[in-house]
Amino acid sequence: MKKTTSISIPRRIILGAALTAAGVALSGCGGGAAPAGGGNVELNFVFWGDANRAKVTEEALRVFEKKNPGITVKTEYQDSGPYADKLATRFAGGNPPDVLAMANRSLLEYAQRGTLADLKSMPELNLDKVPATVQSRGEVDGKLYGLATGVTSIGMVVNKTITDQAGVAIPDDKTWSWEDYAKFATEVTQKTGGKVYGAGYDVATETGPILLARQRGEDFYTEDNKLGVSEETIRDWFQYSVDLRKAGGYPPAGFFEQIGGSPAQSYLAKGTVASQIIPINNFRGYNEAVEGDVVLLRIPGETTEKRRGYSADPTMLWSIAAKSKHPKEAAKLLDFLTNDADGAAHTLTQRGVPVNPEVAESITSKLSADDKTFVDMMAAIQEDELAPAYVYPKGASVVADTLKQLATEVEFGRVTPADAAKTFLEKSNAAINK
Amino acid sequence: MSVLTKQAPGAAAALAAQPGGQGRRGHSRRTNQRSGYLFLLPWFIGMLFTIIPFFASLYLAFTDYNLFTEPNFVGFANFQAMFEDPRLLQSLKVTFIYTFVSVPISLAVALLIALILNRGLSGLPIYRSVYYLPSLLGGSVAIVMLWRYIFGNNGIVNGFLGLFGVQGPAWVTDPEFALSTLIVLNVWTFGSPMVIFLAGLRQVPSMYYEAASIDGASRWRQFCNITLPLISPIIFFNLIMQLIGSFRTFTQGYVMSGGTGGPADSTLFYNLYLYQKGFTEFEMGYASAMAWLLLMIIAIFTAINFIASKFWVFYDN
């Protein structure tokens, strides 16, 4: 029997397909924590970030291990998106890391579900030097679930080489209004013959409207963890970008493609936009990635609107899992990350300006000129009378997603800014504290 | 020997008998069975990893499980909530459009290429591999990223259109075009149905065509009256597999939109939304219920296909 009819082949293929499917099912996910051996405590420490952040963190951890014999620290890091997913699964699976980086917008989700330890109850962690305003950003019901890794804010960066060539003067950032910025951006586009767009900030990132709301006397997120921003503010935020696009200062719809978050991948680095809003702890990265002279400015409207929009925001937070098997050692590590100048000598301003002022002081001499620009601006901002800022409510990640989605709808003219603002409030209010 | 093993009960024994059907001696039926089960062992172990989550998810579909605290039984509340969830409806819409546009096109392209390759080209294995390669890579992160670059504002496609003075649309960032870009990506990965078509075409006995040519039937008639009916079981198989695969699309939407399903939910595939519900909004109960709805949808479409197949699939016996 050599060959049968035509039917035998497909059957065999079907069988093969079934076997392949079974094989695919087999390749599940592996991994898991290795148990600590021989009196030595192994801490699992996770954070998000890039290779550079990982490198300086490892350097600091080696100092910690030297100062604390018997404790070794095993780290893992990813990009922020996968990090958030993995963190959720690890907690759900009953295998949380001991010390972890927490996003501001996720703190309450985790805290209110009892997954995080109260840092105030840990004697190994000295909080004496951490200002109350900083602590308050991780406090829920009087307990401290997240401690700022450092503080930062957002700012405007402008490629001065481009504006100089175009012959456009950068307005004084201590007094400029949002109208001034629009005028400046439009002028840049005109004078470069449309080769460079004057403005290139991301409408869909929540930090923009958070600041604008505060400038207008509103709290984007209120003290009692609700949404406090008005429909009008959101509408104006969207309308501003629509008008700026019409005037030519802002690129056309579809121009921005989300390819990567690093300064090197930014449109500022590509030279297609002249200005951008960034978290200012990344200033050095931008100045290094951009060919030209980048200057750091304050956000427009700080002196022309009702009140200051700025606040010193936690770049991210450190938390300890409630179920950590080594809470004492975890607290020691957190204390090191917060209060130890030798460790900070390696991490410098990677995660914002250190929250312990003495530590911040100790590293200033080691900072590059760009990092010093950032630290100086952070210090100058805090000299003003700033409005209070609060913990992000539960559901803040849905709010961020909603903003992103509506920003696109507005960008392509599928929804008017007024309708988008209305939808934003409806959807966000439905998602918060559900 | 081979007669004996073929009579052995159970698929396992038949499987075990295949490789050593000739020339081996001294194997008892029991040894054959044992090695058969041994070969199947990985599959059984794999099944455990499927069956346990399967029933866990069925239970969780009726709870408000949030990943951190104990699940509470909520009855059909998750299923009821689905009907009032506009994003769920959007994700269904995206998935249906994607499936019903891309599956027929990719099957047609696969069959067409298979027909061309079947005409005795020299270097057939090379062509086969070249066309099959995208299928292996299609769902991978790297290819979706590459796709983003090709269709990006400064990508090859718009660069090419620019040569003719045409300003190409924002393929990736415009909600009107983002899904179409993914459909093109899916059609491009026609390789795996193509290889299966090719295998089927090679099994069609050439005597049928010889007889038809003698009777004066045109190529087109030969294709319609001989090729299509004879490979109809393969078309059916490919259709089912492509349909199921397409309903389960995840990676393309996830990578293309950076996990958001954007721009403006235009690539919010059902599975992507399910994932968002489970892992960013911590509504694992709802996500489980969604998974079961998807299972039902796939089951219904597969059943419809099986019923319809009676009218167009011909088995040669």
Short mmCIF file of C-alpha atoms in Angstrom, two decimals, chain A residues 3-15 17-19 21-23 25-26 81-82 84-89 91-93 106 109-110 112-115 253-260 265 267 270 272 323 397-398 401 404-406 408-409 411-412 414 427 431 434, chain B residues 15 18 40 42-43 45-46 49-50 65-69 86-87 145 148-149 151-154 170 172-176 195-196 199-200 202-205 230 233-234 237 241 254-260 263-266 275-283 314-317:
data_model
loop_
_atom_site.label_atom_id
_atom_site.label_comp_id
_atom_site.label_asym_id
_atom_site.label_seq_id
_atom_site.Cartn_x
_atom_site.Cartn_y
_atom_site.Cartn_z
CA LYS A 3 -0.65 5.74 -1.77
CA THR A 4 -4.28 5.96 -0.88
CA THR A 5 -6.84 8.44 -2.08
CA SER A 6 -6.60 12.19 -1.78
CA ILE A 7 -8.37 12.17 1.55
CA SER A 8 -5.56 10.80 3.66
CA ILE A 9 -3.49 13.95 3.41
CA PRO A 10 -5.89 16.44 4.89
CA ARG A 11 -6.62 14.10 7.77
CA ARG A 12 -2.99 13.85 8.55
CA ILE A 13 -2.71 17.60 8.39
CA ILE A 14 -5.61 17.99 10.76
CA LEU A 15 -3.95 15.60 13.18
CA ALA A 17 -2.53 20.78 13.58
CA ALA A 18 -4.09 19.29 16.68
CA LEU A 19 -0.71 18.15 17.95
CA ALA A 21 -2.02 23.17 19.23
CA ALA A 22 -1.35 20.86 22.17
CA GLY A 23 2.30 21.77 22.02
CA ALA A 25 -0.71 24.90 25.13
CA LEU A 26 2.24 23.30 26.87
CA GLY A 81 3.38 48.67 30.57
CA PRO A 82 4.49 45.05 31.04
CA ALA A 84 2.14 46.95 35.60
CA ASP A 85 0.67 43.73 34.19
CA LYS A 86 3.27 41.53 35.79
CA LEU A 87 2.92 43.24 39.14
CA ALA A 88 -0.84 42.61 39.18
CA THR A 89 -0.38 38.92 38.40
CA PHE A 91 0.15 39.96 43.72
CA ALA A 92 -2.81 37.92 42.54
CA GLY A 93 -0.72 34.77 42.54
CA SER A 106 -2.06 52.67 40.90
CA GLU A 109 -5.91 50.39 43.83
CA TYR A 110 -3.27 48.35 45.64
CA GLN A 112 -7.24 49.78 49.44
CA ARG A 113 -7.10 46.09 48.66
CA GLY A 114 -4.76 45.51 51.56
CA THR A 115 -1.80 44.44 49.50
CA ALA A 253 -3.70 65.07 12.79
CA GLY A 254 -1.94 61.71 12.69
CA PHE A 255 1.52 63.28 12.82
CA PHE A 256 2.49 61.74 16.13
CA GLU A 257 3.11 58.04 16.15
CA GLN A 258 3.76 56.44 19.46
CA ILE A 259 6.96 54.57 18.73
CA GLY A 260 8.91 54.78 21.95
CA GLN A 265 12.92 58.68 19.77
CA TYR A 267 10.14 64.43 17.73
CA LYS A 270 14.24 64.35 15.19
CA THR A 272 10.51 68.13 13.49
CA LYS A 323 2.81 39.82 52.48
CA SER A 397 -5.65 54.45 34.97
CA VAL A 398 -9.05 54.35 33.26
CA ASP A 401 -6.94 55.84 28.97
CA LYS A 404 -5.96 59.36 25.43
CA GLN A 405 -8.88 57.99 23.46
CA LEU A 406 -10.79 61.27 23.41
CA THR A 408 -7.47 61.12 19.30
CA GLU A 409 -11.14 61.61 18.53
CA GLU A 411 -7.46 65.26 16.83
CA PHE A 412 -9.23 63.76 13.84
CA ARG A 414 -14.58 63.13 14.97
CA LYS A 427 -16.66 58.06 31.71
CA ALA A 431 -14.70 54.62 36.54
CA LYS A 434 -16.19 52.00 41.43
CA LEU B 15 0.01 6.40 16.70
CA GLN B 18 3.16 4.39 12.73
CA LEU B 40 1.18 11.35 24.60
CA PRO B 42 3.41 15.76 27.35
CA TRP B 43 0.02 16.33 25.85
CA ILE B 45 0.43 17.24 31.18
CA GLY B 46 -0.29 20.16 28.92
CA PHE B 49 -2.58 23.38 32.48
CA THR B 50 -5.53 23.98 30.22
CA TYR B 65 -12.90 38.70 41.38
CA ASN B 66 -10.44 41.63 41.39
CA LEU B 67 -7.20 39.63 41.61
CA PHE B 68 -6.43 40.69 45.18
CA THR B 69 -9.37 39.82 47.37
CA PRO B 86 -20.17 50.31 24.86
CA ARG B 87 -16.49 49.38 24.70
CA MET B 145 6.64 46.82 14.97
CA ARG B 148 4.27 50.18 12.10
CA TYR B 149 7.41 51.49 10.48
CA PHE B 151 3.01 52.15 7.29
CA GLY B 152 4.19 55.01 9.49
CA ASN B 153 4.10 58.61 8.38
CA ASN B 154 7.67 58.41 7.18
CA ALA B 170 -1.79 58.27 8.59
CA VAL B 172 -1.36 53.78 11.95
CA THR B 173 -2.57 56.82 13.86
CA ASP B 174 -5.80 57.65 12.03
CA PRO B 175 -8.80 55.77 13.47
CA GLU B 176 -10.20 55.44 9.94
CA VAL B 195 0.91 25.39 2.42
CA ILE B 196 -2.12 23.33 3.38
CA ALA B 199 -0.60 19.82 -0.06
CA GLY B 200 -4.24 19.31 -0.98
CA ARG B 202 -0.93 17.87 -5.02
CA GLN B 203 -3.27 15.09 -3.97
CA VAL B 204 -5.80 15.73 -6.72
CA PRO B 205 -5.20 12.83 -9.15
CA LEU B 230 -11.86 17.91 -4.46
CA PRO B 233 -12.52 19.66 2.72
CA ILE B 234 -9.27 21.59 2.84
CA PHE B 237 -10.50 23.16 7.34
CA MET B 241 -8.88 27.52 11.54
CA TYR B 254 -1.74 45.13 21.42
CA VAL B 255 1.58 45.99 19.84
CA MET B 256 0.24 48.30 17.15
CA SER B 257 -1.62 50.44 19.66
CA GLY B 258 0.79 50.15 22.56
CA GLY B 259 -1.78 48.14 24.51
CA THR B 260 -4.56 50.73 24.30
CA PRO B 263 -6.33 55.23 18.01
CA ALA B 264 -9.73 55.93 19.55
CA ASP B 265 -10.55 52.24 20.14
CA SER B 266 -10.35 51.50 16.41
CA TYR B 275 -6.95 41.71 28.73
CA GLN B 276 -7.43 45.35 29.71
CA LYS B 277 -10.39 44.45 31.87
CA GLY B 278 -8.49 41.71 33.62
CA PHE B 279 -5.09 43.24 34.09
CA THR B 280 -5.39 47.02 34.04
CA GLU B 281 -8.85 47.44 35.51
CA PHE B 282 -8.56 44.41 37.78
CA GLU B 283 -11.97 43.03 36.81
CA PHE B 314 -17.39 16.87 -0.74
CA TYR B 315 -15.63 13.88 0.69
CA ASP B 316 -14.21 11.44 -1.77
CA ASN B 317 -15.69 8.21 -0.43
#
